[in-house]
PDB file of C-alpha atoms and ligand atoms in Angstrom:
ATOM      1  CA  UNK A  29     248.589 -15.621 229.723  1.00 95.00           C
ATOM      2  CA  UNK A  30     248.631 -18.676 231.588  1.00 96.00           C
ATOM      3  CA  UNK A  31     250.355 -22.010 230.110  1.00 98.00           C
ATOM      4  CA  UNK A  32     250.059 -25.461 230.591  1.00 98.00           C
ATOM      5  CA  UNK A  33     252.469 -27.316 228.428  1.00 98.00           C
ATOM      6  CA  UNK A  34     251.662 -31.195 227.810  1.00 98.00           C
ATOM      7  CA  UNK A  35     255.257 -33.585 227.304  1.00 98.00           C
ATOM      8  CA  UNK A  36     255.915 -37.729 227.430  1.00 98.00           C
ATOM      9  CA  UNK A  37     259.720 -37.492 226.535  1.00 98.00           C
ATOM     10  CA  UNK A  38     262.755 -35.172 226.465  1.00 98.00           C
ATOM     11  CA  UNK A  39     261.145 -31.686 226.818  1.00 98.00           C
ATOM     12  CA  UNK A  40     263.322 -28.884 225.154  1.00 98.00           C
ATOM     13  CA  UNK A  41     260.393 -27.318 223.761  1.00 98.00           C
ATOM     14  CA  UNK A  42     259.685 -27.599 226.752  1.00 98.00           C
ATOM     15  CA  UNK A  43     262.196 -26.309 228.286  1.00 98.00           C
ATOM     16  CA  UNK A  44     262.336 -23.662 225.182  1.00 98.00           C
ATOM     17  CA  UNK A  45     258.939 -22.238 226.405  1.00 98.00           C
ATOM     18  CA  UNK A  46     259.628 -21.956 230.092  1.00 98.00           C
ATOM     19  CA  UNK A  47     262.752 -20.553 229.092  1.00 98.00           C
ATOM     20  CA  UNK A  48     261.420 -17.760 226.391  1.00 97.00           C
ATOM     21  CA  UNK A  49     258.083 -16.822 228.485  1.00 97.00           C
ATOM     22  CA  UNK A  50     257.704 -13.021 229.060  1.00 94.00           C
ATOM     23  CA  UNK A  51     254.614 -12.203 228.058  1.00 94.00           C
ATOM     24  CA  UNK A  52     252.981 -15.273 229.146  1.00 97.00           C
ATOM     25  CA  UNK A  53     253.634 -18.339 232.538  1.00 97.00           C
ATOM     26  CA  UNK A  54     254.638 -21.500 232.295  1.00 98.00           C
ATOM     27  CA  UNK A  55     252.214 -22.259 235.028  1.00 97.00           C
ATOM     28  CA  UNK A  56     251.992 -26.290 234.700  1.00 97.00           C
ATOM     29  CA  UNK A  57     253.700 -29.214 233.192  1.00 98.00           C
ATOM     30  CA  UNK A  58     251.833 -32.378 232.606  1.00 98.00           C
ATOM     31  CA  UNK A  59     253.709 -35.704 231.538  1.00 98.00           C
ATOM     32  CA  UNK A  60     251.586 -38.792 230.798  1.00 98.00           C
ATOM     33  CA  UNK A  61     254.992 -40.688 231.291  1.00 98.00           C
ATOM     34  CA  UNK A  62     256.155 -41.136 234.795  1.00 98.00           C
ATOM     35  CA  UNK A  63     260.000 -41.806 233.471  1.00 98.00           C
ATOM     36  CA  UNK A  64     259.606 -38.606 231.050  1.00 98.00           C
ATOM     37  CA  UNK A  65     263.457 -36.901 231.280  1.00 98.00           C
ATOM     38  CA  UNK A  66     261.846 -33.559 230.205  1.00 98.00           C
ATOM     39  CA  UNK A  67     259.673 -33.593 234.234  1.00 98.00           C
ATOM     40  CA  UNK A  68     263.557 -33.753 235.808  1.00 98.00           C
ATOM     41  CA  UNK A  69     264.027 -30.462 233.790  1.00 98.00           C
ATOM     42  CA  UNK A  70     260.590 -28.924 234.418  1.00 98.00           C
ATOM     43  CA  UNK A  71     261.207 -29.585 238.224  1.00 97.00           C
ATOM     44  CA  UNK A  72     265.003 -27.529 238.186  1.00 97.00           C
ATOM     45  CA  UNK A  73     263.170 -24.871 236.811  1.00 97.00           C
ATOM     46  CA  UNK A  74     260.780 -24.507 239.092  1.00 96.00           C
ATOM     47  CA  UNK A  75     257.745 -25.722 237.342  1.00 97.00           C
ATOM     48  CA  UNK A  76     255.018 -27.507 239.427  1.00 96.00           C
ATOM     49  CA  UNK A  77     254.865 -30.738 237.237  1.00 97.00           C
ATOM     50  CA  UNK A  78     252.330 -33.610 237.481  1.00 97.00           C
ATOM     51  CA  UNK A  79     252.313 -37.001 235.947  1.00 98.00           C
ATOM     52  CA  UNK A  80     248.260 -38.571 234.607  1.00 98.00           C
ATOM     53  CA  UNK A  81     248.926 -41.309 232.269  1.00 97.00           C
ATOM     54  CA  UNK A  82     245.380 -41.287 231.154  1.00 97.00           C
ATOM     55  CA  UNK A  83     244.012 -38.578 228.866  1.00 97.00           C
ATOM     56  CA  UNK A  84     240.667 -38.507 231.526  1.00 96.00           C
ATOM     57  CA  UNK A  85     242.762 -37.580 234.743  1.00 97.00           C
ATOM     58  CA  UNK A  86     244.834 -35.098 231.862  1.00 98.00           C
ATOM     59  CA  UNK A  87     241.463 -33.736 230.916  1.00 96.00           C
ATOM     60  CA  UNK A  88     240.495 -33.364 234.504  1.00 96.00           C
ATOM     61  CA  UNK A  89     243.501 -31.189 235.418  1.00 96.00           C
ATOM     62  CA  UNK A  90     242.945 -28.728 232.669  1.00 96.00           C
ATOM     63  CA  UNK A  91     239.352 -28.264 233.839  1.00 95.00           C
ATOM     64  CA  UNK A  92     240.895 -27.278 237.168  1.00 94.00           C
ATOM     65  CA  UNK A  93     243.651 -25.137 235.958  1.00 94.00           C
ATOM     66  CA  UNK A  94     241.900 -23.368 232.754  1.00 95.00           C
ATOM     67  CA  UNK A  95     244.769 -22.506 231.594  1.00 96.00           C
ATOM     68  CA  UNK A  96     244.501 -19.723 227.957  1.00 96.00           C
ATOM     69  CA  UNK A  97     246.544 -21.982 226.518  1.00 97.00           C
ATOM     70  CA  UNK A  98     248.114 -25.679 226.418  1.00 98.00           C
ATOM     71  CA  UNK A  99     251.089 -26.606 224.510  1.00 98.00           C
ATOM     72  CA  UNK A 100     252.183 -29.533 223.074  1.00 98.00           C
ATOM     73  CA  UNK A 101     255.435 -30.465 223.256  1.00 98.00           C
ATOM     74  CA  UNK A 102     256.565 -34.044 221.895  1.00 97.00           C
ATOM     75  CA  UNK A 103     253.108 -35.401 223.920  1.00 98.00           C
ATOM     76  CA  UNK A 104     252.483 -38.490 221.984  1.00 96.00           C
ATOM     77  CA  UNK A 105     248.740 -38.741 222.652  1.00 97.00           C
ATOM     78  CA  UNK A 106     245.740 -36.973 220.201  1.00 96.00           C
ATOM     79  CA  UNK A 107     243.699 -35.336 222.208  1.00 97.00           C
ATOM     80  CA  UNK A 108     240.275 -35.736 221.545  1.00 96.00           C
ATOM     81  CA  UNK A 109     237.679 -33.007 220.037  1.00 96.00           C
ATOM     82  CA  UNK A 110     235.930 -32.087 222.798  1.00 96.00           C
ATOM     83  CA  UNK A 111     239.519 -30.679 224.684  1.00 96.00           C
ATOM     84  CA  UNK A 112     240.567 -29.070 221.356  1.00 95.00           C
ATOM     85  CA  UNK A 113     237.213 -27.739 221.206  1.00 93.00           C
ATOM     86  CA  UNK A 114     237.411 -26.420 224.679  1.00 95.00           C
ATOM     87  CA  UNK A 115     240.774 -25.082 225.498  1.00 96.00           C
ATOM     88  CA  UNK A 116     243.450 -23.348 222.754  1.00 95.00           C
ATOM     89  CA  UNK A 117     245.866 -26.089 221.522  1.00 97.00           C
ATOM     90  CA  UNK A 118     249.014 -25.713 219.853  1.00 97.00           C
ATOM     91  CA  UNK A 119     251.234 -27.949 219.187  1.00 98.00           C
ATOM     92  CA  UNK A 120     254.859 -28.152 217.045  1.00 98.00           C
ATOM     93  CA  UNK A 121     256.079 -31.273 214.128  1.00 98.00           C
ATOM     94  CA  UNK A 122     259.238 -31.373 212.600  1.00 98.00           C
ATOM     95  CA  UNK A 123     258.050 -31.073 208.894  1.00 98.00           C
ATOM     96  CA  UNK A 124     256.496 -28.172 206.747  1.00 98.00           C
ATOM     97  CA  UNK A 125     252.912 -29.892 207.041  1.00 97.00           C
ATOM     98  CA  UNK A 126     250.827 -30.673 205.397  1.00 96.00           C
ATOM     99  CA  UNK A 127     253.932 -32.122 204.030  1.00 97.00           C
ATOM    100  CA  UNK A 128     255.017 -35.844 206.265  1.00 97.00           C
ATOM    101  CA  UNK A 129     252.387 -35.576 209.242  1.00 96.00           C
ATOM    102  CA  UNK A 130     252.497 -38.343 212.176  1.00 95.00           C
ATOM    103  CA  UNK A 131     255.624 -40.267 213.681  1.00 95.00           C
ATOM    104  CA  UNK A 132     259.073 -40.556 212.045  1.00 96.00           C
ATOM    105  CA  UNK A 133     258.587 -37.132 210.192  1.00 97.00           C
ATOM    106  CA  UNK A 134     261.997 -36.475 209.632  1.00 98.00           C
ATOM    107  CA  UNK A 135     262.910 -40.039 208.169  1.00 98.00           C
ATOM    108  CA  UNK A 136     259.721 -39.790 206.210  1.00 97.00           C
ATOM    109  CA  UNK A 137     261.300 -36.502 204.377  1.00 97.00           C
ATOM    110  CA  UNK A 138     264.325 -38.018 203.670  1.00 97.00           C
ATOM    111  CA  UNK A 139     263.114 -41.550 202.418  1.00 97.00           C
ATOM    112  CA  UNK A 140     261.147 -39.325 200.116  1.00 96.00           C
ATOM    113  CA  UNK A 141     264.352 -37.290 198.824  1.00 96.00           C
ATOM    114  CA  UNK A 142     263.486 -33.769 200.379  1.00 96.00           C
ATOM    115  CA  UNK A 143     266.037 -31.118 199.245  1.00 95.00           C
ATOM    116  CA  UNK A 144     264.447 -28.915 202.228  1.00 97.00           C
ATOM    117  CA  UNK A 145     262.435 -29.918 205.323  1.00 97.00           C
ATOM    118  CA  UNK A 146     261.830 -27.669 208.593  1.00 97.00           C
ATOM    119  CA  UNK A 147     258.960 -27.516 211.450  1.00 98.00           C
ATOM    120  CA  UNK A 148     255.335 -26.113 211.812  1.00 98.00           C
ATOM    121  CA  UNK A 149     253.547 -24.684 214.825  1.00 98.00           C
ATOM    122  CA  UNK A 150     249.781 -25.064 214.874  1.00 97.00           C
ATOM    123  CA  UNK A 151     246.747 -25.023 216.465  1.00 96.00           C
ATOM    124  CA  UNK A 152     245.618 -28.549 217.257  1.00 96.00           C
ATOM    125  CA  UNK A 153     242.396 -30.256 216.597  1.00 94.00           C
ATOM    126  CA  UNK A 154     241.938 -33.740 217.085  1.00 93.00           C
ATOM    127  CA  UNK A 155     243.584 -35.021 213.845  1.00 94.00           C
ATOM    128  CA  UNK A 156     247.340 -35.905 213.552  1.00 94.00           C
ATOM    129  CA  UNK A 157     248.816 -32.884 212.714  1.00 93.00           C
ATOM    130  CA  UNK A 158     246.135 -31.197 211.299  1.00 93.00           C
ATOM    131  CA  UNK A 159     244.797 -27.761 212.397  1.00 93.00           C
ATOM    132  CA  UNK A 160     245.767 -24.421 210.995  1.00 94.00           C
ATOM    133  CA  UNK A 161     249.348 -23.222 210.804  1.00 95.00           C
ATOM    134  CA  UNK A 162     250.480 -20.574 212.885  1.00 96.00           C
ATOM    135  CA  UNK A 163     254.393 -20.685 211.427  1.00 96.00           C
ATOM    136  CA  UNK A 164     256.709 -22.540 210.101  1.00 97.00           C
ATOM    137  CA  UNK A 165     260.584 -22.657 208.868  1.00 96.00           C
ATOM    138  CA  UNK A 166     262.166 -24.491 206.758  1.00 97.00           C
ATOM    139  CA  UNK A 167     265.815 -26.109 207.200  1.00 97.00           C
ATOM    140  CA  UNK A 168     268.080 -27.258 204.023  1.00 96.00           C
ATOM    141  CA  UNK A 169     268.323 -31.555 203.599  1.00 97.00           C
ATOM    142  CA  UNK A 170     272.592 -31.918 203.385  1.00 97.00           C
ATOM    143  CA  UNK A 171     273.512 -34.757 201.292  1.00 95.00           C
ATOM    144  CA  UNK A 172     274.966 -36.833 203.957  1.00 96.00           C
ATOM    145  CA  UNK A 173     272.156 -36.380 206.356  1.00 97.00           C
ATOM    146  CA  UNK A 174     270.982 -38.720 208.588  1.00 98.00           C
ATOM    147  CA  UNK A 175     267.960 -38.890 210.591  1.00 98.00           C
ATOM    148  CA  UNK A 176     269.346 -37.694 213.366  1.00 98.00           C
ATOM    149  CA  UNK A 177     271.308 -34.865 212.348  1.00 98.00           C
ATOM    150  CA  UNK A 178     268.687 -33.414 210.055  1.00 98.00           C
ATOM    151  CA  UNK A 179     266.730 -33.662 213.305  1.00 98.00           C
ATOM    152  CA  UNK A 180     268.834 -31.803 215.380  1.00 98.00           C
ATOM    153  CA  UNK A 181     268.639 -28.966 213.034  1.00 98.00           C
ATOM    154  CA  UNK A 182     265.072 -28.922 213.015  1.00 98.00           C
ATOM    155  CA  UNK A 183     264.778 -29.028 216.655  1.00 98.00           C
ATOM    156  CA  UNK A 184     266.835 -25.979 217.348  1.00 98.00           C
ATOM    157  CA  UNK A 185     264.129 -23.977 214.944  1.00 97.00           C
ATOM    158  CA  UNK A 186     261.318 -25.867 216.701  1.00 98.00           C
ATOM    159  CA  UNK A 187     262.648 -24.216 219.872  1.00 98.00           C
ATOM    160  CA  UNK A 188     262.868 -20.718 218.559  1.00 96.00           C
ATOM    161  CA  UNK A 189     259.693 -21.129 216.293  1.00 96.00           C
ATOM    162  CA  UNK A 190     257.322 -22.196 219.359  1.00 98.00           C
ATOM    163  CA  UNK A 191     258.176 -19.396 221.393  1.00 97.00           C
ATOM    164  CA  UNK A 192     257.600 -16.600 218.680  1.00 95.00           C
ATOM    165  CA  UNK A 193     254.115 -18.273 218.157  1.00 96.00           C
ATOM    166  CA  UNK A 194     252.912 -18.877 221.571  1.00 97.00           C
ATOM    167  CA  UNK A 195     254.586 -14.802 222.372  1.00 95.00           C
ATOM    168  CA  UNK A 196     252.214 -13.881 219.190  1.00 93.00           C
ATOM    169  CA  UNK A 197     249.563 -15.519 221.361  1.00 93.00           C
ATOM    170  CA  UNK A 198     250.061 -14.175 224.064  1.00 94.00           C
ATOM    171  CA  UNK A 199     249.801 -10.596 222.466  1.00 90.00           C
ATOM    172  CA  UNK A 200     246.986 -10.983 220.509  1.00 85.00           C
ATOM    173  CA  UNK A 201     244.758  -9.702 223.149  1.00 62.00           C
ATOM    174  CA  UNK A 202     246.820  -6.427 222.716  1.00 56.00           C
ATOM    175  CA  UNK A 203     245.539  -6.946 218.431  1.00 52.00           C
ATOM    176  CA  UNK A 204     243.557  -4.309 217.171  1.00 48.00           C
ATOM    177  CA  UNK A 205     240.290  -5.943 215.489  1.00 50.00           C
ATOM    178  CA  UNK A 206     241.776  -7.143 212.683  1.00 48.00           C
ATOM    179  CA  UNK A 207     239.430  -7.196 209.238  1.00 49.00           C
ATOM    180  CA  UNK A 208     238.083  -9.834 207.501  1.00 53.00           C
ATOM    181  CA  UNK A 209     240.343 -11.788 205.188  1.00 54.00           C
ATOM    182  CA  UNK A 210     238.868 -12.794 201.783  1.00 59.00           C
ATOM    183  CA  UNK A 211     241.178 -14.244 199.225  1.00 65.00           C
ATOM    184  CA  UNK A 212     241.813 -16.923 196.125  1.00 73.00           C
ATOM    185  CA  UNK A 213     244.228 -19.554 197.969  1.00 75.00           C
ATOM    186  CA  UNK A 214     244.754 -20.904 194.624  1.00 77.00           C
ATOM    187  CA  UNK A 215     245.906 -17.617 192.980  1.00 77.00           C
ATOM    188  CA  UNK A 216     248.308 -16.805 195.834  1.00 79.00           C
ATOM    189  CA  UNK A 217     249.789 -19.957 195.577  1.00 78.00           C
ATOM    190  CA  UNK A 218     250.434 -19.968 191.773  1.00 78.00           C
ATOM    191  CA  UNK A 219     252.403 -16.766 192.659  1.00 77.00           C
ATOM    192  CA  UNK A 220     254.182 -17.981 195.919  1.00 76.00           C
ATOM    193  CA  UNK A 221     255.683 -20.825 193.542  1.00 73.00           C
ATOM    194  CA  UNK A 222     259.374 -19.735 193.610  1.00 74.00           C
ATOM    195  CA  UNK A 223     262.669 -21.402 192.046  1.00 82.00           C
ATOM    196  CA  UNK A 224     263.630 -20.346 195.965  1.00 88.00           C
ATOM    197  CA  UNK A 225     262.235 -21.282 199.202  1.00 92.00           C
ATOM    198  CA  UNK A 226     259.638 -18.520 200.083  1.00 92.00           C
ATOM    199  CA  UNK A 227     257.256 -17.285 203.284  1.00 93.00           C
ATOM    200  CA  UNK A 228     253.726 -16.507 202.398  1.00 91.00           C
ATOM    201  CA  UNK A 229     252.657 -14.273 205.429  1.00 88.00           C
ATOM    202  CA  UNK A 230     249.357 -12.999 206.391  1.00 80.00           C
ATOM    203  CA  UNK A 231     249.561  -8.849 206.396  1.00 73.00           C
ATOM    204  CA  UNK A 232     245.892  -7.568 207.208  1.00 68.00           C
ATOM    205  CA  UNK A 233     243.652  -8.201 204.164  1.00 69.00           C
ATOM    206  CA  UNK A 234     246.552  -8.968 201.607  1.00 75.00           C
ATOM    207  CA  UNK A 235     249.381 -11.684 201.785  1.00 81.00           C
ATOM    208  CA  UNK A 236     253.345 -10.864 201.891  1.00 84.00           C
ATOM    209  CA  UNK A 237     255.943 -12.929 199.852  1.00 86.00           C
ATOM    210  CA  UNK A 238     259.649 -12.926 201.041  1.00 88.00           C
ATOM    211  CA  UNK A 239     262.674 -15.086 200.802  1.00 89.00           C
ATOM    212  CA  UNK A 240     263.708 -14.157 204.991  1.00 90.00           C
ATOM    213  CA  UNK A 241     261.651 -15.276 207.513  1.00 90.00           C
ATOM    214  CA  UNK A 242     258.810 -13.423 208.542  1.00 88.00           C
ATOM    215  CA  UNK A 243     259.224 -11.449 212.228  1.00 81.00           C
ATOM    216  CA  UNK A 244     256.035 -12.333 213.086  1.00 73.00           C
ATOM    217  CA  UNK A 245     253.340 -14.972 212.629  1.00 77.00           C
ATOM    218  CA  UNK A 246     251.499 -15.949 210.976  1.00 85.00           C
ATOM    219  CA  UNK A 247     252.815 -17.759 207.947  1.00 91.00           C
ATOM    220  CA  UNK A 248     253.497 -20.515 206.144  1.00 93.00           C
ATOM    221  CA  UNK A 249     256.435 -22.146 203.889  1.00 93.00           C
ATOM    222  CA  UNK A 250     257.061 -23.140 200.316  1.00 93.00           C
ATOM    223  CA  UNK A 251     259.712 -24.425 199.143  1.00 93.00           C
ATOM    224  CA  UNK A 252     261.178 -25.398 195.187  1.00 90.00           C
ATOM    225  CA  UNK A 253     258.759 -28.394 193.720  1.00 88.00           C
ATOM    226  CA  UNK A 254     256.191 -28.237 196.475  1.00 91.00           C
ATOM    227  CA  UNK A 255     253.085 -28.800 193.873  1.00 87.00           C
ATOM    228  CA  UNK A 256     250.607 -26.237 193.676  1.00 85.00           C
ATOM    229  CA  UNK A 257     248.050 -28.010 195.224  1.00 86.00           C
ATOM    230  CA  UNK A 258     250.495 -28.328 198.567  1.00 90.00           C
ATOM    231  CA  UNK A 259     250.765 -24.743 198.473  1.00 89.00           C
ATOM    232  CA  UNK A 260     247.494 -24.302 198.390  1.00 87.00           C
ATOM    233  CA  UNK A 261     246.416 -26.226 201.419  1.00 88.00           C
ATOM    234  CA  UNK A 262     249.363 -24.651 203.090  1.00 91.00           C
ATOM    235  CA  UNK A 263     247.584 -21.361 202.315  1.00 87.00           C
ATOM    236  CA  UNK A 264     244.312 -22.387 203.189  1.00 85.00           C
ATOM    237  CA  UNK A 265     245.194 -23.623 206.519  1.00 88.00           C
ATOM    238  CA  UNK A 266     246.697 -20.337 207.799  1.00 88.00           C
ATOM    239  CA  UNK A 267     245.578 -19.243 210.829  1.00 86.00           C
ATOM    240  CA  UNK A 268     243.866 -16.381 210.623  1.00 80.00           C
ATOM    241  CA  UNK A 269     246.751 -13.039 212.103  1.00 78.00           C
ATOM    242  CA  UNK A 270     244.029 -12.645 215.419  1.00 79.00           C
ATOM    243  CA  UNK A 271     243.891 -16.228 215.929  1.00 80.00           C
ATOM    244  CA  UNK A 272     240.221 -16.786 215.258  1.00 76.00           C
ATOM    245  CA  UNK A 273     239.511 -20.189 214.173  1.00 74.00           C
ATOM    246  CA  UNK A 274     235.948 -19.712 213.477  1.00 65.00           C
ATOM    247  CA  UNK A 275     236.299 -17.005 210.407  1.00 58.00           C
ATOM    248  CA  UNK A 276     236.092 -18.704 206.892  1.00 48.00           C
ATOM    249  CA  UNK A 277     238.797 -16.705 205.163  1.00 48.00           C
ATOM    250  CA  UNK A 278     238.881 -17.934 202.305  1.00 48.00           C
ATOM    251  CA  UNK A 279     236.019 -18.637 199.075  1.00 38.00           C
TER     252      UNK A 279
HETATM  253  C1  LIG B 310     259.989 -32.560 218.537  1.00 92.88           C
HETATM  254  O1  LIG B 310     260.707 -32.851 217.372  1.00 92.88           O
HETATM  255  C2  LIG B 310     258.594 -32.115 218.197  1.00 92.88           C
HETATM  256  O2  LIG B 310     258.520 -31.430 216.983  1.00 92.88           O
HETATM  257  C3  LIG B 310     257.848 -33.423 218.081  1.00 92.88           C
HETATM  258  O3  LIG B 310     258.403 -34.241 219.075  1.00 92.88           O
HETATM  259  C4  LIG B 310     259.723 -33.806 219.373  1.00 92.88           C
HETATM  260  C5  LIG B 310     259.748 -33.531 220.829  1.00 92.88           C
HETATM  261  O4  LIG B 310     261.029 -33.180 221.292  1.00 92.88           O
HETATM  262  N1  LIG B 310     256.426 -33.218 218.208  1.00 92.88           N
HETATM  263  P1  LIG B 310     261.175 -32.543 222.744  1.00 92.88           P
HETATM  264  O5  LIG B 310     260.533 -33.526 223.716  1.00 92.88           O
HETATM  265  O6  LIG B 310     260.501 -31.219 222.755  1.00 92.88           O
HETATM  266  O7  LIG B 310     262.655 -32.438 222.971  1.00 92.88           O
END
């Protein structure tokens, strides 16, 4: 499966996903910030890189390269619907959305008091943050947090988190046809509502609840006094285990 992973800053998801590929390339970096650090480490690794600061000239380099998928990594531009219509798009936020979407996620959990935070990988439409959730993780707030050092706890789950999910990806072509998935959101999420924070995981027509994180994707995250309505729309925007977008899983 063939890459193309999108940056305008640091890169170590970048870096992450060049680094974990096995069953899928890194074939193509794209930076829509000439001064981007994260093309300097693209570039040692080998990566053919290439800087379009405008989201046409981006949009005209996917149409030449096609690639099966295209990653976002810290690229701070929304792409609009007709790319997330016509190419896979994931991309990865440091919060359990739909929880703190948008910039400053991190500061915006701990203005708000969060006891627990984390990150979400997802497939991208053209809202921010929006899309359904292909995983997510959650990381304990410590009382004398900052923003920057709950941050840097996030990001080394974002790193591990994007490469399970794009690896999941990259298998599902292997995926036997997988059934259709009919279920009450609302009744799952009345049960996923723990005193402890929980994974609600896909598992063919039925969901799994556990306290560990799930091996595989796709799943979602709860944690203690997320409302039910959160959970719900947590539950309702879980990709479906083959990927498809297009099935409506849930009445
Ligand atoms: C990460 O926290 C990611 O979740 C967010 O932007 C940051 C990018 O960091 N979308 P890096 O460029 O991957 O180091």
């Amino acid at each position: 499966m063939r890459v193309c992973v999108l940056i305008s800053g640091r890169g170590s998801n970048m870096e992450a996903l060049i680094g974990g590929a096995d069953n899928y390339t890194v074939e193509m970096v794209i930076s829509n910030k000439p001064d981007a650090p994260g093309l300097k480490v693209a570039e040692r690794l080998g990566i053919p890189c290439i800087v379009r600061e405008s989201l046409h000239e981006i949009e005209y380099i996917l149409y030449k390269m096609r690639p099966d998928l295209v990653c976002m990594a810290g690229f701070m531009r929304i792409l609009p619907a007709h790319v997330t219509d016509e190419y896979r798009v994931m991309n990865i936020h440091p919060s359990l959305l739909p929880k703190y979407p948008g910039l400053r996620a991190v500061k915006q959990a701990l203005d708000d008091g969060a006891v627990y935070s984390g990150c979400t990988v997802h497939f991208a439409d053209s809202g921010v943050d929006t899309g359904k959730i292909i995983a997510q993780d959650i990381v304990a707030v410590e009382r004398d947090d900052t923003a920057e050092t709950l941050a840097a706890r996030i990001l080394e789950r974002e790193h591990k988190l994007y490469v399970e999910a794009v690896r999941w990806y990259a298998g599902l072509s292997d995926a036997k046809e997988m059934p259709e998935l009919f279920s009450n959101a609302r009744e799952i999420a009345s049960i996923a509502i723990t005193d402890r924070p929980t994974y609600i995981e896909r598992y063919d027509t039925a969901h799994r609840f556990g306290h560990e994180k799930p091996d595989t994707p796709t799943y979602v995250a709860t944690t203690p006094g997320d409302p039910q309505s959160l959970v719900c729309e947590r539950i309702i925007r879980l990709a479906e285990p083959d990927g498809n977008l297009d099935r409506i899983g849930y009445l």
